[in-house]
Each structure stands twice: as C-alpha cells, then as structure tokens.
Amino acid sequence: MAEQLISGAKLPVFNATADPATDVGYTDHPPRMGFFTDTSVCIGCKACEVACKTWNDVPEDGLNLTGMSFDNSVGLSADTWRHVAFIEQSKPVEDGAGVKWLMSSDVCKHCTHAACLDVCPTGALFRTEFGTVVVQQDICNGCGYCVPACPYGVIDQRPGDGRAFKCTMCYDRLGNGQEPACAKACPTESIQFGPLDELRERAAQRVETLHQRGVEEARLYGADPDDGVGGDGAFFLLLDEPETYGLPPDPVVTTTDLPRMWKRAGLAALTLLAGAAVSFLGRRP
C-alpha cells in the first residue's frame, strides 16, 4: 500500500500504481481504457448527453431551468450520466463582452481505487476487464451505501426505484470493439476515448501546447496516478480551478481508513468478549 501526502496529511492510497483489472483477478485483459475530456474545445452542444441517454436507454429527467445558467441538466444523477456544465464568469475577454464561458462534459471518474466498490454489500458494483466500474442493476438492492462513498458525488439512486445508476463507459460497446456513445457523438473531439496511458501522454502534450499559446491556466485534473484516488479513468483538461467546475480540489478515497477501523472494531470486540469472560468466570462458585 503506497502512501501519498495530501493536504498536509499522510494518507494511504490503495493500489495507486497497480492495474485495477489485474488487481481484481483478470490475468489476460485488454489495456485499461478511459476518457480524456478537453474542456478547451467543448462547445456545449450536449450531443454527448443525448447520445448517452439514447444508447443506454436512460430516462428523460426533465429540464431544470434554474435561471442561473443555460445549463438545463444541473449535474450528474441516476438519470444524467453525462452532464455538460455551462459556467459563466464575469471577466474581461478579448471581444469585450465581459463574460467568459467555461464548458465541460462531466462523467463518472472510474477511479483506480473506487470507494463505491468497497462499500457495496451485494457485488452489484464490479470492476471490468477494461478497468472501468459498472453497476449491475439486477443485483443492486438499493442500500445507497455507494452514494456517500463517492468522493465526486457521481453515483445516485433513481427516485421511485432506489437502485444506483451511473456511467458504464458503454461497457457493452467496449466488448464489441466500439467507442462509448458520448465520444462517438462529440463533434469537436472534446471527449476522447482510448487506452488510458496513451490518453495521459496526449493530454500532457495538449497542456504544453496551450501553455505555449499563452493559456497558462490550462491544467490536468485526475490524470495523476499518485493522487488520492490512485488516478481517474476519466480525467480532464481544465481552464480554471477544479472548484470552478464543481470538482473537489483534492479527492481522497473515502474508504481509506476502513482497514484501520475494522481492526480497531475487532480489537474492541475481543476486549469486550475477554471482559465478559473474566466477569463470568469470576462469578462462578
């Protein structure tokens, strides 16, 4: 178990450098696949949202017109597996409009160490041979433990149903050698799909190119395999701080302390049993 310094505290990162598919027992598997979302070329067309819903038969969840943004789907949910955020900023821009637009297509991060997998009591959540994380709805019992476990607030329970739903990275399409529907539909290639190692190299080159063009704020989010979740299977190129996009600045596996907690609980139980035994034996005539 590797350790990583996060926000001044030393926290353990499980399998931070391991291939997650190999880690769960796949001995002969394809390379780990993932998403690289380049927000610098996202135009907010929402083709990814429509393609995701169409292919995966995700129910229509209405239009949430908040009056605060052109964003009509607000965020990820059990019925929104891809969410295109519209972020308006009042900043000086070259055309003098006074508004800067940031757009980003958010999705499940398919973490290297996924807390949702740790807490699922039925095995409904599982790791695929592609390194992705998928929910089997026919096994999900609706306990909801996975919802607070996700450090990104991605996975959600469907109202009136109770079962958990999220992006599967189109697992059925991957098995047939196809790319996910959202990446296929993206007209600007803002959403790129492929082997994760190749995507990370491509993303690093893209950041370097943007820096050379004077876009100093360009940065990668979720691409570092040494971060608090062991790196994401879906990572992003951002043009501002993660918080601007509603992303946690330092995501950490929420189940990091589980082994330590179970150990302490076991010791406490043994101590209680020992105390009870001593008390019982002491009362014998």
CSV table of C-alpha atoms in Angstrom, one decimal:
chain,number,residue,atom,x,y,z
A,1,MET,CA,0.0,0.0,0.0
A,2,ALA,CA,1.5,3.3,-1.1
A,3,GLU,CA,1.3,6.5,0.9
A,4,GLN,CA,0.6,9.9,-0.5
A,5,LEU,CA,1.0,13.3,1.1
A,6,ILE,CA,-2.4,15.0,0.6
A,7,SER,CA,-3.2,18.5,2.0
A,8,GLY,CA,-0.5,18.1,4.7
A,9,ALA,CA,-1.6,14.7,6.0
A,10,LYS,CA,-0.2,11.4,5.1
A,11,LEU,CA,-2.9,9.2,3.8
A,12,PRO,CA,-2.7,5.7,2.3
A,13,VAL,CA,-3.6,5.2,-1.3
A,14,PHE,CA,-4.6,1.6,-2.1
A,15,ASN,CA,-3.2,0.1,-5.4
A,16,ALA,CA,-2.0,3.5,-6.5
A,17,THR,CA,0.3,2.1,-9.1
A,18,ALA,CA,-1.5,-1.1,-9.9
A,19,ASP,CA,-3.6,-2.0,-13.0
A,20,PRO,CA,-7.0,-2.3,-11.4
A,21,ALA,CA,-8.2,-5.1,-13.7
A,22,THR,CA,-5.2,-7.2,-12.8
A,23,ASP,CA,-5.7,-6.3,-9.1
A,24,VAL,CA,-9.2,-7.9,-9.1
A,25,GLY,CA,-8.1,-11.1,-10.9
A,26,TYR,CA,-8.1,-10.5,-14.6
A,27,THR,CA,-5.0,-12.3,-15.8
A,28,ASP,CA,-5.4,-11.7,-19.6
A,29,HIS,CA,-7.2,-8.5,-20.3
A,30,PRO,CA,-7.1,-5.5,-22.7
A,31,PRO,CA,-5.4,-2.3,-21.8
A,32,ARG,CA,-7.1,0.0,-19.3
A,33,MET,CA,-9.5,2.3,-21.2
A,34,GLY,CA,-10.6,5.8,-20.3
A,35,PHE,CA,-11.9,9.2,-21.2
A,36,PHE,CA,-9.8,12.4,-21.7
A,37,THR,CA,-12.2,15.4,-21.7
A,38,ASP,CA,-10.5,18.5,-23.2
A,39,THR,CA,-12.8,21.3,-21.9
A,40,SER,CA,-10.9,23.9,-24.0
A,41,VAL,CA,-12.7,22.7,-27.2
A,42,CYS,CA,-16.1,21.9,-25.6
A,43,ILE,CA,-18.8,23.9,-27.3
A,44,GLY,CA,-21.7,22.9,-25.0
A,45,CYS,CA,-23.7,21.2,-27.7
A,46,LYS,CA,-24.8,18.5,-25.3
A,47,ALA,CA,-24.5,15.8,-28.1
A,48,CYS,CA,-22.8,13.6,-25.5
A,49,GLU,CA,-25.7,13.9,-23.1
A,50,VAL,CA,-28.2,12.9,-25.9
A,51,ALA,CA,-26.0,10.1,-27.2
A,52,CYS,CA,-25.6,8.7,-23.7
A,53,LYS,CA,-29.3,8.7,-22.9
A,54,THR,CA,-30.2,7.2,-26.3
A,55,TRP,CA,-27.7,4.4,-26.3
A,56,ASN,CA,-28.1,3.4,-22.6
A,57,ASP,CA,-31.9,4.0,-22.5
A,58,VAL,CA,-31.5,6.5,-19.7
A,59,PRO,CA,-34.9,8.0,-18.8
A,60,GLU,CA,-35.7,11.7,-19.7
A,61,ASP,CA,-35.4,13.7,-16.5
A,62,GLY,CA,-36.9,17.0,-17.4
A,63,LEU,CA,-35.5,20.4,-17.9
A,64,ASN,CA,-34.3,22.1,-14.7
A,65,LEU,CA,-34.3,25.8,-15.6
A,66,THR,CA,-32.7,27.4,-12.6
A,67,GLY,CA,-32.5,30.9,-14.0
A,68,MET,CA,-28.8,31.0,-13.1
A,69,SER,CA,-27.3,29.4,-16.2
A,70,PHE,CA,-28.0,28.0,-19.6
A,71,ASP,CA,-27.2,24.6,-18.0
A,72,ASN,CA,-30.5,22.7,-18.1
A,73,SER,CA,-29.4,19.4,-16.5
A,74,VAL,CA,-27.7,20.9,-13.5
A,75,GLY,CA,-25.5,17.9,-12.6
A,76,LEU,CA,-24.8,14.2,-12.8
A,77,SER,CA,-27.6,11.9,-11.4
A,78,ALA,CA,-29.1,8.5,-11.9
A,79,ASP,CA,-30.8,9.8,-15.0
A,80,THR,CA,-28.0,12.0,-16.3
A,81,TRP,CA,-24.7,10.1,-16.8
A,82,ARG,CA,-23.1,12.8,-18.9
A,83,HIS,CA,-23.5,16.4,-17.8
A,84,VAL,CA,-22.4,19.4,-19.8
A,85,ALA,CA,-21.8,22.3,-17.4
A,86,PHE,CA,-22.2,25.9,-18.5
A,87,ILE,CA,-20.1,28.2,-16.3
A,88,GLU,CA,-20.4,31.9,-16.9
A,89,GLN,CA,-17.7,34.1,-15.5
A,90,SER,CA,-17.7,37.9,-15.4
A,91,LYS,CA,-14.2,38.5,-16.7
A,92,PRO,CA,-12.6,40.8,-19.3
A,93,VAL,CA,-12.3,39.0,-22.6
A,94,GLU,CA,-10.9,39.9,-26.0
A,95,ASP,CA,-14.3,40.6,-27.6
A,96,GLY,CA,-15.3,43.0,-24.8
A,97,ALA,CA,-18.4,41.1,-23.9
A,98,GLY,CA,-17.4,40.9,-20.2
A,99,VAL,CA,-18.4,37.2,-19.9
A,100,LYS,CA,-16.1,34.2,-20.2
A,101,TRP,CA,-17.7,30.9,-20.9
A,102,LEU,CA,-16.3,27.6,-19.5
A,103,MET,CA,-18.0,24.4,-20.6
A,104,SER,CA,-17.2,20.9,-19.5
A,105,SER,CA,-18.8,17.5,-20.0
A,106,ASP,CA,-18.6,15.7,-16.6
A,107,VAL,CA,-18.9,12.0,-16.1
A,108,CYS,CA,-18.1,9.2,-13.6
A,109,LYS,CA,-14.3,9.1,-13.0
A,110,HIS,CA,-13.9,5.3,-12.9
A,111,CYS,CA,-11.3,5.7,-10.1
A,112,THR,CA,-8.3,3.4,-9.8
A,113,HIS,CA,-9.4,2.8,-6.2
A,114,ALA,CA,-13.2,3.2,-6.2
A,115,ALA,CA,-14.8,3.6,-2.8
A,116,CYS,CA,-18.2,2.6,-4.2
A,117,LEU,CA,-16.8,-0.9,-4.9
A,118,ASP,CA,-15.5,-1.1,-1.3
A,119,VAL,CA,-18.9,-0.5,0.3
A,120,CYS,CA,-21.3,-2.4,-2.0
A,121,PRO,CA,-22.6,-5.3,0.0
A,122,THR,CA,-24.1,-7.3,-2.9
A,123,GLY,CA,-21.3,-7.1,-5.5
A,124,ALA,CA,-23.6,-5.0,-7.8
A,125,LEU,CA,-20.6,-2.8,-8.5
A,126,PHE,CA,-17.8,-4.5,-10.2
A,127,ARG,CA,-14.5,-3.8,-12.0
A,128,THR,CA,-14.5,-4.8,-15.6
A,129,GLU,CA,-11.6,-6.2,-17.7
A,130,PHE,CA,-11.2,-2.6,-19.1
A,131,GLY,CA,-10.5,-1.2,-15.7
A,132,THR,CA,-13.9,0.6,-15.6
A,133,VAL,CA,-16.5,0.4,-12.8
A,134,VAL,CA,-20.0,-0.8,-13.6
A,135,VAL,CA,-23.3,-1.2,-11.7
A,136,GLN,CA,-25.4,-4.3,-12.2
A,137,GLN,CA,-28.9,-3.1,-11.6
A,138,ASP,CA,-30.3,-6.6,-11.3
A,139,ILE,CA,-28.1,-7.2,-8.2
A,140,CYS,CA,-28.3,-3.7,-6.6
A,141,ASN,CA,-30.5,-3.8,-3.5
A,142,GLY,CA,-30.9,0.0,-3.2
A,143,CYS,CA,-29.0,0.3,0.1
A,144,GLY,CA,-27.4,3.5,-1.1
A,145,TYR,CA,-24.0,3.0,0.6
A,146,CYS,CA,-22.2,3.8,-2.6
A,147,VAL,CA,-23.7,7.3,-2.8
A,148,PRO,CA,-21.9,9.0,0.1
A,149,ALA,CA,-18.8,6.8,-0.6
A,150,CYS,CA,-18.1,8.5,-3.9
A,151,PRO,CA,-15.7,11.4,-3.4
A,152,TYR,CA,-17.1,13.1,-6.5
A,153,GLY,CA,-20.8,12.8,-5.8
A,154,VAL,CA,-21.3,10.9,-9.1
A,155,ILE,CA,-23.3,7.8,-8.3
A,156,ASP,CA,-27.0,8.3,-7.5
A,157,GLN,CA,-30.2,6.4,-6.7
A,158,ARG,CA,-33.1,6.6,-9.1
A,159,PRO,CA,-36.3,8.1,-7.5
A,160,GLY,CA,-39.1,5.6,-7.2
A,161,ASP,CA,-36.7,2.8,-7.9
A,162,GLY,CA,-34.0,3.1,-5.3
A,163,ARG,CA,-31.3,1.3,-7.4
A,164,ALA,CA,-28.0,3.0,-8.1
A,165,PHE,CA,-27.1,4.2,-11.6
A,166,LYS,CA,-24.1,5.9,-13.3
A,167,CYS,CA,-21.9,5.9,-16.4
A,168,THR,CA,-20.7,2.4,-17.5
A,169,MET,CA,-18.4,3.8,-20.2
A,170,CYS,CA,-20.7,1.9,-22.5
A,171,TYR,CA,-19.4,-1.5,-21.3
A,172,ASP,CA,-21.5,-3.3,-23.9
A,173,ARG,CA,-20.0,-1.2,-26.8
A,174,LEU,CA,-16.4,-1.8,-25.5
A,175,GLY,CA,-17.0,-5.5,-25.6
A,176,ASN,CA,-17.7,-5.2,-29.3
A,177,GLY,CA,-14.7,-3.0,-30.1
A,178,GLN,CA,-16.7,0.2,-30.3
A,179,GLU,CA,-16.1,3.5,-28.5
A,180,PRO,CA,-18.6,4.9,-26.0
A,181,ALA,CA,-21.6,6.7,-27.5
A,182,CYS,CA,-20.6,10.1,-26.0
A,183,ALA,CA,-17.2,10.1,-27.5
A,184,LYS,CA,-18.6,8.9,-30.8
A,185,ALA,CA,-21.1,11.8,-30.9
A,186,CYS,CA,-18.7,14.6,-29.8
A,187,PRO,CA,-18.2,16.9,-32.8
A,188,THR,CA,-15.1,18.7,-31.6
A,189,GLU,CA,-13.3,15.6,-30.0
A,190,SER,CA,-13.6,17.3,-26.6
A,191,ILE,CA,-14.3,13.7,-25.3
A,192,GLN,CA,-11.5,11.4,-26.3
A,193,PHE,CA,-11.5,7.7,-25.7
A,194,GLY,CA,-8.7,5.1,-25.7
A,195,PRO,CA,-6.0,3.3,-23.7
A,196,LEU,CA,-5.5,5.4,-20.6
A,197,ASP,CA,-1.7,5.5,-20.8
A,198,GLU,CA,-2.0,7.0,-24.4
A,199,LEU,CA,-4.6,9.5,-23.3
A,200,ARG,CA,-2.4,10.7,-20.5
A,201,GLU,CA,0.5,11.3,-22.9
A,202,ARG,CA,-1.8,13.1,-25.3
A,203,ALA,CA,-3.2,15.2,-22.6
A,204,ALA,CA,0.2,16.3,-21.3
A,205,GLN,CA,1.2,17.4,-24.8
A,206,ARG,CA,-2.1,19.3,-25.2
A,207,VAL,CA,-1.4,21.2,-21.9
A,208,GLU,CA,2.1,22.0,-23.1
A,209,THR,CA,0.7,23.3,-26.4
A,210,LEU,CA,-1.8,25.5,-24.6
A,211,HIS,CA,0.9,26.9,-22.3
A,212,GLN,CA,3.0,27.8,-25.4
A,213,ARG,CA,-0.1,29.7,-26.8
A,214,GLY,CA,-0.3,31.7,-23.6
A,215,VAL,CA,-3.2,29.7,-21.9
A,216,GLU,CA,-1.3,29.4,-18.6
A,217,GLU,CA,-4.4,28.4,-16.7
A,218,ALA,CA,-4.7,25.1,-18.5
A,219,ARG,CA,-4.1,22.1,-16.2
A,220,LEU,CA,-5.0,18.4,-15.9
A,221,TYR,CA,-7.4,17.0,-13.3
A,222,GLY,CA,-7.5,13.4,-12.4
A,223,ALA,CA,-4.5,12.3,-14.5
A,224,ASP,CA,-2.0,11.8,-11.7
A,225,PRO,CA,-1.8,8.1,-10.6
A,226,ASP,CA,-0.4,9.3,-7.3
A,227,ASP,CA,-3.4,11.4,-6.3
A,228,GLY,CA,-5.9,10.5,-3.5
A,229,VAL,CA,-7.9,8.0,-5.6
A,230,GLY,CA,-4.9,6.5,-7.5
A,231,GLY,CA,-5.8,8.4,-10.6
A,232,ASP,CA,-9.0,8.6,-12.6
A,233,GLY,CA,-10.1,6.5,-15.6
A,234,ALA,CA,-11.8,9.7,-16.8
A,235,PHE,CA,-9.8,12.8,-16.4
A,236,PHE,CA,-10.0,16.4,-17.6
A,237,LEU,CA,-8.1,19.4,-19.0
A,238,LEU,CA,-9.5,22.4,-17.1
A,239,LEU,CA,-9.1,26.1,-17.7
A,240,ASP,CA,-9.6,27.2,-14.1
A,241,GLU,CA,-9.5,25.8,-10.6
A,242,PRO,CA,-11.4,22.5,-10.1
A,243,GLU,CA,-13.8,24.1,-7.7
A,244,THR,CA,-15.0,26.4,-10.5
A,245,TYR,CA,-16.3,23.2,-12.3
A,246,GLY,CA,-17.8,21.8,-9.1
A,247,LEU,CA,-14.9,19.3,-8.6
A,248,PRO,CA,-13.1,18.6,-5.3
A,249,PRO,CA,-9.6,20.0,-5.4
A,250,ASP,CA,-8.0,17.1,-3.6
A,251,PRO,CA,-10.3,14.0,-3.9
A,252,VAL,CA,-9.4,11.2,-1.5
A,253,VAL,CA,-10.7,7.7,-1.3
A,254,THR,CA,-13.4,7.8,1.3
A,255,THR,CA,-12.8,4.3,2.5
A,256,THR,CA,-9.1,4.9,3.2
A,257,ASP,CA,-9.5,4.3,6.9
A,258,LEU,CA,-11.7,1.2,6.6
A,259,PRO,CA,-8.9,-1.4,7.3
A,260,ARG,CA,-7.8,0.6,10.4
A,261,MET,CA,-11.4,1.0,11.5
A,262,TRP,CA,-12.2,-2.7,11.2
A,263,LYS,CA,-9.0,-3.6,13.0
A,264,ARG,CA,-10.0,-1.3,15.9
A,265,ALA,CA,-13.5,-2.7,15.9
A,266,GLY,CA,-12.2,-6.2,16.1
A,267,LEU,CA,-9.9,-5.4,19.0
A,268,ALA,CA,-12.7,-3.7,20.8
A,269,ALA,CA,-14.9,-6.7,20.3
A,270,LEU,CA,-12.2,-9.0,21.6
A,271,THR,CA,-11.7,-6.8,24.6
A,272,LEU,CA,-15.4,-6.9,25.3
A,273,LEU,CA,-15.5,-10.6,25.0
A,274,ALA,CA,-12.5,-11.0,27.2
A,275,GLY,CA,-14.0,-8.7,29.8
A,276,ALA,CA,-17.3,-10.7,29.7
A,277,ALA,CA,-15.4,-14.0,30.1
A,278,VAL,CA,-13.5,-12.7,33.1
A,279,SER,CA,-16.6,-11.4,34.7
A,280,PHE,CA,-18.5,-14.7,34.1
A,281,LEU,CA,-15.6,-16.8,35.4
A,282,GLY,CA,-15.2,-14.6,38.5
A,283,ARG,CA,-18.8,-15.2,39.5
A,284,ARG,CA,-18.5,-19.0,39.4
A,285,PRO,CA,-18.6,-20.6,42.9
